[in-house]
mmCIF file of C-alpha atoms in Angstrom:
data_model
loop_
_atom_site.group_PDB
_atom_site.id
_atom_site.type_symbol
_atom_site.label_atom_id
_atom_site.label_comp_id
_atom_site.label_asym_id
_atom_site.label_seq_id
_atom_site.Cartn_x
_atom_site.Cartn_y
_atom_site.Cartn_z
ATOM 1 C CA UNK A 40 12.768 3.815 -41.019
ATOM 2 C CA UNK A 41 9.083 4.312 -39.269
ATOM 3 C CA UNK A 42 8.076 0.894 -39.834
ATOM 4 C CA UNK A 43 11.131 -1.007 -38.365
ATOM 5 C CA UNK A 44 9.634 -1.535 -34.816
ATOM 6 C CA UNK A 45 6.383 -3.051 -35.998
ATOM 7 C CA UNK A 46 8.594 -5.535 -38.209
ATOM 8 C CA UNK A 47 10.603 -6.491 -35.355
ATOM 9 C CA UNK A 48 7.560 -7.321 -33.160
ATOM 10 C CA UNK A 49 6.209 -9.442 -35.736
ATOM 11 C CA UNK A 50 9.535 -11.159 -35.705
ATOM 12 C CA UNK A 51 9.044 -12.241 -32.369
ATOM 13 C CA UNK A 52 11.377 -9.685 -30.898
ATOM 14 C CA UNK A 53 10.365 -7.334 -28.090
ATOM 15 C CA UNK A 54 9.448 -4.014 -29.396
ATOM 16 C CA UNK A 55 11.757 -2.146 -27.292
ATOM 17 C CA UNK A 56 11.363 0.803 -29.259
ATOM 18 C CA UNK A 57 7.830 1.454 -30.052
ATOM 19 C CA UNK A 58 7.224 4.236 -32.137
ATOM 20 C CA UNK A 59 4.615 6.987 -33.080
ATOM 21 C CA UNK A 60 3.949 5.170 -36.599
ATOM 22 C CA UNK A 61 2.745 1.972 -34.356
ATOM 23 C CA UNK A 62 -1.015 1.407 -34.598
ATOM 24 C CA UNK A 63 -1.057 -0.588 -31.435
ATOM 25 C CA UNK A 64 0.323 2.116 -29.300
ATOM 26 C CA UNK A 65 -2.684 4.194 -29.953
ATOM 27 C CA UNK A 66 -4.841 1.380 -29.412
ATOM 28 C CA UNK A 67 -2.802 0.732 -26.037
ATOM 29 C CA UNK A 68 -3.175 4.506 -25.249
ATOM 30 C CA UNK A 69 -7.079 4.646 -25.819
ATOM 31 C CA UNK A 70 -7.692 3.881 -22.243
ATOM 32 C CA UNK A 71 -7.554 6.379 -19.341
ATOM 33 C CA UNK A 72 -6.139 4.117 -16.909
ATOM 34 C CA UNK A 73 -3.625 2.902 -19.196
ATOM 35 C CA UNK A 74 -2.428 6.471 -19.792
ATOM 36 C CA UNK A 75 -2.379 7.576 -16.284
ATOM 37 C CA UNK A 76 -0.438 4.238 -15.293
ATOM 38 C CA UNK A 77 2.165 5.040 -18.076
ATOM 39 C CA UNK A 78 2.341 8.779 -16.900
ATOM 40 C CA UNK A 79 2.848 7.482 -13.081
ATOM 41 C CA UNK A 80 5.892 5.383 -14.115
ATOM 42 C CA UNK A 81 7.296 7.732 -16.421
ATOM 43 C CA UNK A 82 7.425 10.535 -13.948
ATOM 44 C CA UNK A 83 8.595 8.795 -10.918
ATOM 45 C CA UNK A 84 12.143 8.838 -10.331
ATOM 46 C CA UNK A 85 11.826 5.858 -7.504
ATOM 47 C CA UNK A 86 12.468 3.268 -10.340
ATOM 48 C CA UNK A 87 10.157 0.000 -10.110
ATOM 49 C CA UNK A 88 6.499 0.740 -8.330
ATOM 50 C CA UNK A 89 4.508 -1.715 -6.858
ATOM 51 C CA UNK A 90 1.295 -2.860 -7.948
ATOM 52 C CA UNK A 91 -0.210 -2.035 -4.675
ATOM 53 C CA UNK A 92 0.933 1.310 -4.931
ATOM 54 C CA UNK A 93 -0.180 1.591 -8.715
ATOM 55 C CA UNK A 94 -3.684 0.796 -7.795
ATOM 56 C CA UNK A 95 -3.751 3.254 -4.740
ATOM 57 C CA UNK A 96 -2.861 6.115 -7.173
ATOM 58 C CA UNK A 97 -5.257 5.210 -9.762
ATOM 59 C CA UNK A 98 -7.998 4.715 -7.145
ATOM 60 C CA UNK A 99 -6.951 8.122 -5.575
ATOM 61 C CA UNK A 100 -7.175 9.569 -9.283
ATOM 62 C CA UNK A 101 -10.530 8.346 -9.513
ATOM 63 C CA UNK A 102 -11.537 9.432 -6.360
ATOM 64 C CA UNK A 103 -10.223 13.276 -6.924
ATOM 65 C CA UNK A 104 -11.946 13.163 -10.315
ATOM 66 C CA UNK A 105 -15.291 11.992 -9.007
ATOM 67 C CA UNK A 106 -15.516 13.765 -5.669
ATOM 68 C CA UNK A 107 -16.797 10.596 -4.243
ATOM 69 C CA UNK A 108 -15.003 7.785 -2.185
ATOM 70 C CA UNK A 109 -13.663 4.742 -3.948
ATOM 71 C CA UNK A 110 -14.927 1.347 -2.161
ATOM 72 C CA UNK A 111 -13.155 -1.667 -1.286
ATOM 73 C CA UNK A 112 -15.203 -3.419 -4.254
ATOM 74 C CA UNK A 113 -14.092 -0.585 -6.984
ATOM 75 C CA UNK A 114 -10.530 -0.906 -5.750
ATOM 76 C CA UNK A 115 -10.417 -4.496 -5.967
ATOM 77 C CA UNK A 116 -11.850 -4.360 -9.588
ATOM 78 C CA UNK A 117 -9.000 -1.760 -10.571
ATOM 79 C CA UNK A 118 -6.533 -4.221 -9.337
ATOM 80 C CA UNK A 119 -7.884 -7.036 -11.324
ATOM 81 C CA UNK A 120 -7.989 -4.887 -14.390
ATOM 82 C CA UNK A 121 -4.593 -3.837 -13.879
ATOM 83 C CA UNK A 122 -3.123 -7.317 -13.511
ATOM 84 C CA UNK A 123 -5.282 -8.878 -15.844
ATOM 85 C CA UNK A 124 -5.592 -6.477 -18.820
ATOM 86 C CA UNK A 125 -3.604 -3.281 -18.707
ATOM 87 C CA UNK A 126 -0.060 -4.293 -17.476
ATOM 88 C CA UNK A 127 0.184 -7.260 -19.680
ATOM 89 C CA UNK A 128 -0.929 -5.173 -22.635
ATOM 90 C CA UNK A 129 1.611 -2.409 -22.011
ATOM 91 C CA UNK A 130 4.187 -4.910 -21.434
ATOM 92 C CA UNK A 131 3.696 -6.905 -24.790
ATOM 93 C CA UNK A 132 4.114 -3.395 -26.297
ATOM 94 C CA UNK A 133 7.331 -3.234 -24.655
ATOM 95 C CA UNK A 134 6.562 0.017 -22.691
ATOM 96 C CA UNK A 135 6.767 -1.512 -19.183
ATOM 97 C CA UNK A 136 8.323 -4.427 -17.317
ATOM 98 C CA UNK A 137 5.906 -6.440 -15.313
ATOM 99 C CA UNK A 138 6.939 -8.644 -12.733
ATOM 100 C CA UNK A 139 3.817 -10.653 -11.657
ATOM 101 C CA UNK A 140 5.584 -12.796 -8.925
ATOM 102 C CA UNK A 141 7.301 -9.688 -7.218
ATOM 103 C CA UNK A 142 4.329 -7.450 -7.729
ATOM 104 C CA UNK A 143 6.543 -4.942 -9.222
ATOM 105 C CA UNK A 144 6.343 -2.569 -12.580
ATOM 106 C CA UNK A 145 9.022 -0.487 -14.096
ATOM 107 C CA UNK A 146 8.933 1.708 -17.346
ATOM 108 C CA UNK A 147 10.792 0.321 -20.169
ATOM 109 C CA UNK A 148 13.063 2.468 -22.334
ATOM 110 C CA UNK A 149 10.741 4.623 -24.264
ATOM 111 C CA UNK A 150 11.060 6.627 -27.353
ATOM 112 C CA UNK A 151 11.307 10.148 -26.320
ATOM 113 C CA UNK A 152 8.516 11.200 -29.096
ATOM 114 C CA UNK A 153 6.539 8.288 -27.348
ATOM 115 C CA UNK A 154 6.960 9.641 -23.668
ATOM 116 C CA UNK A 155 5.835 13.121 -24.927
ATOM 117 C CA UNK A 156 2.785 12.006 -26.203
ATOM 118 C CA UNK A 157 1.644 9.999 -22.954
ATOM 119 C CA UNK A 158 2.689 13.098 -21.030
ATOM 120 C CA UNK A 159 0.451 15.540 -23.388
ATOM 121 C CA UNK A 160 -2.412 12.625 -23.448
ATOM 122 C CA UNK A 161 -2.467 12.841 -19.591
ATOM 123 C CA UNK A 162 -2.087 16.672 -19.418
ATOM 124 C CA UNK A 163 -4.785 17.270 -21.691
ATOM 125 C CA UNK A 164 -7.140 15.008 -19.367
ATOM 126 C CA UNK A 165 -6.192 17.236 -16.647
ATOM 127 C CA UNK A 166 -6.908 20.457 -18.461
ATOM 128 C CA UNK A 167 -10.154 19.336 -19.927
ATOM 129 C CA UNK A 168 -11.851 18.913 -16.477
ATOM 130 C CA UNK A 169 -10.256 22.057 -14.894
ATOM 131 C CA UNK B 296 -23.505 -4.410 29.997
ATOM 132 C CA UNK B 297 -22.564 -2.311 27.249
ATOM 133 C CA UNK B 298 -22.378 1.315 27.863
ATOM 134 C CA UNK B 299 -21.752 4.227 25.767
ATOM 135 C CA UNK B 300 -18.097 4.555 27.511
ATOM 136 C CA UNK B 301 -17.263 0.941 26.567
ATOM 137 C CA UNK B 302 -18.521 1.360 22.762
ATOM 138 C CA UNK B 303 -15.948 4.266 22.406
ATOM 139 C CA UNK B 304 -13.230 2.168 24.007
ATOM 140 C CA UNK B 305 -13.854 -0.808 21.906
ATOM 141 C CA UNK B 306 -14.178 1.403 18.639
ATOM 142 C CA UNK B 307 -10.929 3.185 19.615
ATOM 143 C CA UNK B 308 -9.151 -0.445 19.763
ATOM 144 C CA UNK B 309 -9.475 -0.852 15.881
ATOM 145 C CA UNK B 310 -6.540 -0.282 13.990
ATOM 146 C CA UNK B 311 -7.008 2.648 11.380
ATOM 147 C CA UNK B 312 -4.166 3.370 9.198
ATOM 148 C CA UNK B 313 -4.412 6.995 7.297
ATOM 149 C CA UNK B 314 -2.195 8.147 4.624
ATOM 150 C CA UNK B 315 -2.230 11.268 2.950
ATOM 151 C CA UNK B 316 -1.017 11.141 -0.618
ATOM 152 C CA UNK B 317 0.280 14.534 -1.896
ATOM 153 C CA UNK B 318 2.626 16.688 -3.865
ATOM 154 C CA UNK B 319 5.237 18.761 -2.076
ATOM 155 C CA UNK B 320 2.541 21.181 -0.679
ATOM 156 C CA UNK B 321 1.095 20.193 2.558
ATOM 157 C CA UNK B 322 -2.517 19.972 2.714
ATOM 158 C CA UNK B 323 -5.002 21.262 5.245
ATOM 159 C CA UNK B 324 -6.085 17.801 6.244
ATOM 160 C CA UNK B 325 -2.754 17.275 7.945
ATOM 161 C CA UNK B 326 -3.799 20.130 10.574
ATOM 162 C CA UNK B 327 -7.171 18.738 10.655
ATOM 163 C CA UNK B 328 -6.084 15.432 11.617
ATOM 164 C CA UNK B 329 -3.418 16.501 14.027
ATOM 165 C CA UNK B 330 -6.264 18.608 15.595
ATOM 166 C CA UNK B 331 -8.580 15.473 16.125
ATOM 167 C CA UNK B 332 -6.241 13.289 17.472
ATOM 168 C CA UNK B 333 -5.551 11.318 14.225
ATOM 169 C CA UNK B 334 -2.153 9.791 13.359
ATOM 170 C CA UNK B 335 -1.302 9.481 9.555
ATOM 171 C CA UNK B 336 1.714 9.253 7.113
ATOM 172 C CA UNK B 337 2.562 10.969 4.117
ATOM 173 C CA UNK B 338 3.353 9.691 0.752
ATOM 174 C CA UNK B 339 4.286 11.776 -2.433
ATOM 175 C CA UNK B 340 2.402 11.819 -5.581
ATOM 176 C CA UNK B 341 4.399 11.786 -8.956
ATOM 177 C CA UNK B 342 4.426 15.218 -10.789
ATOM 178 C CA UNK B 343 1.259 15.604 -12.691
ATOM 179 C CA UNK B 344 -0.669 12.806 -11.003
ATOM 180 C CA UNK B 345 -3.891 13.152 -9.278
ATOM 181 C CA UNK B 346 -4.886 15.597 -6.874
ATOM 182 C CA UNK B 347 -4.219 14.932 -3.057
ATOM 183 C CA UNK B 348 -6.271 12.083 -1.552
ATOM 184 C CA UNK B 349 -6.409 10.027 1.786
ATOM 185 C CA UNK B 350 -6.063 6.352 1.759
ATOM 186 C CA UNK B 351 -7.653 4.678 4.786
ATOM 187 C CA UNK B 352 -6.885 0.977 5.860
ATOM 188 C CA UNK B 353 -8.756 -0.763 8.674
ATOM 189 C CA UNK B 354 -7.229 -3.584 10.390
ATOM 190 C CA UNK B 355 -4.707 -4.087 7.335
ATOM 191 C CA UNK B 356 -7.509 -3.920 4.848
ATOM 192 C CA UNK B 357 -8.291 -1.315 2.247
ATOM 193 C CA UNK B 358 -11.225 0.671 3.397
ATOM 194 C CA UNK B 359 -11.464 3.452 0.890
ATOM 195 C CA UNK B 360 -9.777 6.690 -0.599
ATOM 196 C CA UNK B 361 -11.261 10.066 -0.784
ATOM 197 C CA UNK B 362 -9.969 13.213 -2.422
ATOM 198 C CA UNK B 363 -8.907 15.886 0.130
ATOM 199 C CA UNK B 364 -11.081 18.392 -1.304
ATOM 200 C CA UNK B 365 -14.140 16.309 -0.298
ATOM 201 C CA UNK B 366 -12.695 16.296 3.622
ATOM 202 C CA UNK B 367 -13.395 19.912 3.651
ATOM 203 C CA UNK B 368 -16.790 19.655 5.088
ATOM 204 C CA UNK B 369 -15.131 18.579 8.109
ATOM 205 C CA UNK B 370 -13.850 21.829 8.504
ATOM 206 C CA UNK B 371 -16.712 23.613 7.232
ATOM 207 C CA UNK B 372 -19.757 21.449 7.059
ATOM 208 C CA UNK B 373 -23.018 22.301 5.713
ATOM 209 C CA UNK B 374 -25.974 22.422 7.933
ATOM 210 C CA UNK B 375 -29.241 21.425 6.085
ATOM 211 C CA UNK B 376 -32.501 20.241 7.010
ATOM 212 C CA UNK B 377 -33.464 16.605 6.596
ATOM 213 C CA UNK B 378 -34.796 15.647 3.162
ATOM 214 C CA UNK B 379 -33.000 18.884 1.973
ATOM 215 C CA UNK B 380 -30.275 17.550 -0.004
ATOM 216 C CA UNK B 381 -29.655 20.263 -2.516
ATOM 217 C CA UNK B 382 -25.882 21.385 -2.768
ATOM 218 C CA UNK B 383 -24.387 18.438 -0.690
ATOM 219 C CA UNK B 384 -21.438 17.049 -2.675
ATOM 220 C CA UNK B 385 -21.175 13.362 -2.914
ATOM 221 C CA UNK B 386 -18.156 13.818 -0.642
ATOM 222 C CA UNK B 387 -20.327 14.593 2.239
ATOM 223 C CA UNK B 388 -21.666 10.940 2.473
ATOM 224 C CA UNK B 389 -18.508 9.570 1.417
ATOM 225 C CA UNK B 390 -16.744 10.910 4.303
ATOM 226 C CA UNK B 391 -19.477 9.178 6.394
ATOM 227 C CA UNK B 392 -18.649 6.046 4.805
ATOM 228 C CA UNK B 393 -14.715 6.069 4.916
ATOM 229 C CA UNK B 394 -14.344 7.196 8.408
ATOM 230 C CA UNK B 395 -16.814 4.685 9.841
ATOM 231 C CA UNK B 396 -15.770 3.551 13.536
ATOM 232 C CA UNK B 397 -12.708 6.370 13.409
ATOM 233 C CA UNK B 398 -12.782 7.850 16.681
ATOM 234 C CA UNK B 399 -12.178 11.798 16.556
ATOM 235 C CA UNK B 400 -11.370 13.683 19.791
ATOM 236 C CA UNK B 401 -11.631 17.710 20.016
ATOM 237 C CA UNK B 402 -14.693 17.620 17.635
ATOM 238 C CA UNK B 403 -16.984 20.954 17.606
ATOM 239 C CA UNK B 404 -20.505 20.872 17.480
ATOM 240 C CA UNK B 405 -21.069 21.486 13.708
ATOM 241 C CA UNK B 406 -19.386 18.425 12.347
ATOM 242 C CA UNK B 407 -21.378 16.690 14.833
ATOM 243 C CA UNK B 408 -24.479 18.405 13.793
ATOM 244 C CA UNK B 409 -23.543 17.549 10.155
ATOM 245 C CA UNK B 410 -23.291 13.938 10.923
ATOM 246 C CA UNK B 411 -26.431 14.105 12.793
ATOM 247 C CA UNK B 412 -28.125 15.351 9.946
ATOM 248 C CA UNK B 413 -26.686 12.633 7.942
ATOM 249 C CA UNK B 414 -28.381 10.033 10.077
ATOM 250 C CA UNK B 415 -31.530 11.885 10.554
ATOM 251 C CA UNK B 416 -31.918 12.171 6.361
ATOM 252 C CA UNK B 417 -31.501 8.453 6.226
ATOM 253 C CA UNK B 418 -34.049 7.864 8.769
ATOM 254 C CA UNK B 419 -36.235 10.347 6.812
ATOM 255 C CA UNK B 420 -35.422 8.584 3.353
ATOM 256 C CA UNK B 421 -36.309 4.867 4.850
ATOM 257 C CA UNK B 422 -39.278 6.539 6.467
ATOM 258 C CA UNK B 423 -39.755 3.661 8.721
ATOM 259 C CA UNK B 424 -38.125 2.053 12.053
ATOM 260 C CA UNK B 425 -36.895 3.676 15.307
ATOM 261 C CA UNK B 426 -34.540 6.699 15.786
ATOM 262 C CA UNK B 427 -33.316 7.281 19.349
ATOM 263 C CA UNK B 428 -31.511 10.386 19.835
ATOM 264 C CA UNK B 429 -29.767 11.732 23.369
ATOM 265 C CA UNK B 430 -29.710 15.678 23.361
ATOM 266 C CA UNK B 431 -27.872 15.517 26.647
ATOM 267 C CA UNK B 432 -30.338 17.880 27.713
ATOM 268 C CA UNK B 433 -34.038 18.710 26.579
ATOM 269 C CA UNK B 434 -33.152 22.414 26.546
ATOM 270 C CA UNK B 435 -30.659 21.361 23.540
ATOM 271 C CA UNK B 436 -33.630 19.541 21.873
ATOM 272 C CA UNK B 437 -35.483 23.211 21.854
ATOM 273 C CA UNK B 438 -33.439 24.394 18.523
ATOM 274 C CA UNK B 439 -34.547 21.151 16.858
ATOM 275 C CA UNK B 440 -38.094 20.862 17.527
ATOM 276 C CA UNK B 441 -38.888 21.916 14.081
ATOM 277 C CA UNK B 442 -36.749 19.316 12.563
ATOM 278 C CA UNK B 443 -38.115 16.475 14.771
ATOM 279 C CA UNK B 444 -41.557 17.493 14.052
ATOM 280 C CA UNK B 445 -41.016 17.154 10.381
ATOM 281 C CA UNK B 446 -39.600 13.739 10.742
ATOM 282 C CA UNK B 447 -42.310 12.866 13.099
ATOM 283 C CA UNK B 448 -45.101 13.903 10.933
ATOM 284 C CA UNK B 449 -43.864 12.993 7.437
ATOM 285 C CA UNK B 450 -42.758 9.430 8.237
ATOM 286 C CA UNK B 451 -43.844 6.431 10.006
ATOM 287 C CA UNK B 452 -40.638 6.707 12.154
ATOM 288 C CA UNK B 453 -40.672 5.872 15.868
ATOM 289 C CA UNK B 454 -38.531 8.632 17.689
ATOM 290 C CA UNK B 455 -37.213 8.525 20.985
ATOM 291 C CA UNK B 456 -35.664 11.523 22.512
ATOM 292 C CA UNK B 457 -33.320 11.286 25.622
ATOM 293 C CA UNK B 458 -32.010 14.253 27.985
ATOM 294 C CA UNK B 459 -31.838 15.728 31.252
ATOM 295 C CA UNK B 460 -35.339 17.134 32.058
ATOM 296 C CA UNK B 461 -34.493 20.892 32.333
ATOM 297 C CA UNK B 462 -37.061 22.157 30.050
ATOM 298 C CA UNK B 463 -40.775 20.705 28.693
ATOM 299 C CA UNK B 464 -40.527 19.749 25.031
ATOM 300 C CA UNK B 465 -44.006 20.114 23.078
ATOM 301 C CA UNK B 466 -45.934 16.933 22.700
ATOM 302 C CA UNK B 467 -45.409 15.600 18.979
ATOM 303 C CA UNK B 468 -46.925 12.410 17.907
ATOM 304 C CA UNK B 469 -44.321 9.802 17.134
ATOM 305 C CA UNK B 470 -42.147 11.217 19.511
ATOM 306 C CA UNK B 471 -41.412 9.825 23.131
ATOM 307 C CA UNK B 472 -39.472 11.597 25.532
ATOM 308 C CA UNK B 473 -37.320 9.987 28.140
ATOM 309 C CA UNK B 474 -36.184 12.194 31.050
ATOM 310 C CA UNK B 475 -32.690 11.048 32.505
ATOM 311 C CA UNK B 476 -31.399 12.426 35.878
ATOM 312 C CA UNK B 477 -28.648 14.726 35.899
ATOM 313 C CA UNK B 478 -25.349 14.149 37.745
ATOM 314 C CA UNK B 479 -22.036 12.429 37.369
ATOM 315 C CA UNK B 480 -22.943 8.841 38.331
ATOM 316 C CA UNK B 481 -25.482 6.348 37.309
ATOM 317 C CA UNK B 482 -27.961 7.477 34.512
ATOM 318 C CA UNK B 483 -26.691 10.924 34.581
ATOM 319 C CA UNK B 484 -23.784 9.770 32.779
ATOM 320 C CA UNK B 485 -25.843 10.104 29.711
ATOM 321 C CA UNK B 486 -25.618 14.017 30.164
ATOM 322 C CA UNK B 487 -22.311 13.884 28.746
ATOM 323 C CA UNK B 488 -23.321 11.785 25.550
ATOM 324 C CA UNK B 489 -24.157 13.191 21.911
ATOM 325 C CA UNK B 490 -25.888 10.050 20.561
ATOM 326 C CA UNK B 491 -27.947 9.115 17.620
ATOM 327 C CA UNK B 492 -28.936 5.359 16.664
ATOM 328 C CA UNK B 493 -31.295 4.742 13.548
ATOM 329 C CA UNK B 494 -31.993 0.660 13.311
ATOM 330 C CA UNK B 495 -32.490 1.216 9.378
ATOM 331 C CA UNK B 496 -36.006 0.512 9.502
ATOM 332 C CA UNK B 497 -35.345 -3.048 8.002
ATOM 333 C CA UNK B 498 -33.689 -1.688 4.834
ATOM 334 C CA UNK B 499 -29.933 -2.092 5.805
ATOM 335 C CA UNK B 500 -29.804 1.635 6.553
ATOM 336 C CA UNK B 501 -28.555 1.519 10.123
ATOM 337 C CA UNK B 502 -26.420 4.234 11.313
ATOM 338 C CA UNK B 503 -25.309 5.951 14.491
ATOM 339 C CA UNK B 504 -23.341 8.408 16.340
ATOM 340 C CA UNK B 505 -21.669 8.398 19.879
ATOM 341 C CA UNK B 506 -19.641 11.538 20.904
ATOM 342 C CA UNK B 507 -18.875 12.303 24.483
ATOM 343 C CA UNK B 508 -18.454 15.985 25.910
ATOM 344 C CA UNK B 509 -15.080 16.292 27.373
ATOM 345 C CA UNK B 510 -13.105 19.424 28.234
ATOM 346 C CA UNK B 511 -11.958 19.823 24.784
ATOM 347 C CA UNK B 512 -14.946 19.344 22.685
ATOM 348 C CA UNK B 513 -16.341 15.857 21.991
ATOM 349 C CA UNK B 514 -14.781 12.587 21.424
ATOM 350 C CA UNK B 515 -16.540 10.185 19.272
ATOM 351 C CA UNK B 516 -17.266 8.158 16.172
ATOM 352 C CA UNK B 517 -19.934 7.387 13.797
ATOM 353 C CA UNK B 518 -21.130 3.943 12.131
ATOM 354 C CA UNK B 519 -23.186 1.945 9.630
ATOM 355 C CA UNK B 520 -22.523 -1.156 10.765
ATOM 356 C CA UNK B 521 -25.797 -2.650 12.212
ATOM 357 C CA UNK B 522 -24.415 -4.569 15.220
ATOM 358 C CA UNK B 523 -22.595 -1.620 16.775
ATOM 359 C CA UNK B 524 -25.935 0.473 15.875
ATOM 360 C CA UNK B 525 -27.721 -2.077 17.766
ATOM 361 C CA UNK B 526 -25.404 -1.779 20.814
ATOM 362 C CA UNK B 527 -25.884 2.053 20.859
ATOM 363 C CA UNK B 528 -29.494 1.583 20.939
ATOM 364 C CA UNK B 529 -29.211 -0.694 23.853
ATOM 365 C CA UNK B 530 -26.855 1.210 25.818
ATOM 366 C CA UNK B 531 -29.481 4.241 25.406
ATOM 367 C CA UNK B 532 -32.273 2.249 26.227
ATOM 368 C CA UNK B 533 -30.759 0.874 29.423
ATOM 369 C CA UNK B 534 -30.065 3.992 31.017
#
């Protein structure tokens, strides 16, 4: 039943099992930062990750891609985008659990097909620049 | 009175924390930091994440992140004349910014030459202001005469060269020589210091370098902080 999760969400239920048939999934993945964020959470076996660490890892990713340093201003902008845009959006889709007070993020139970898609999207990103 | 030695000590007191983020494999930067007396932590990068990078925090605040690959110029820096920036990676200038006021020990001449080139190049591009340089001895300046002739003739820079008077440098319009006495005490202490101070020519491009020759290479730092560059210039002119 491919449309079930979308129906559930409209009914106000947390969409714990977003599927590949969900348009919103593709919109959420149409951002390098969000794909990287999800990848880091999916492969990390340390459980919840702090927002600080995620911002540092994403800044490091930007720096190694560009060959330039990431400045304090850029770092601050990344944090704002994360806490105001990316994390709330991924949480709304049921892909992550975000605790703004504790400053931690954990990955939710993700449909294995969705997890594979995320993995591949980051892997493709990498091979494209090498 | 501010001396070059007291400037080094003051900069050394700042708290820099370096964290190397990497996978399982150690990076060359770890050996480099060990060699230059820089303490660091190591944090893991999740599989499939970014390439290794370094996080720098100063006095508890984020100062910058830079890819480990970009730090390679500290191991093998490019040497180019001022104004000739072809083939220089963005990482080159980034390293200058990220390691602002970090004291390195056991520095060799090549990275110091690369940092000096960066300062000379900023002075060249601004084309105005005062550039003060201590070559320790005038004979050390000999190999740099052409570079400084270009700097002096192609710009409106006011250039001052300091050093022990062991060779007679050629007269160049725009370049003033200041001979200092050799020896272990008094003004002669300048003999131990490799120094550059560019006042930015009023365009916010101040930058400077202070490096003291020790038995094991040089101990020094560079900076783009205008106040500190002023102090460096003051310490030079008072000797």
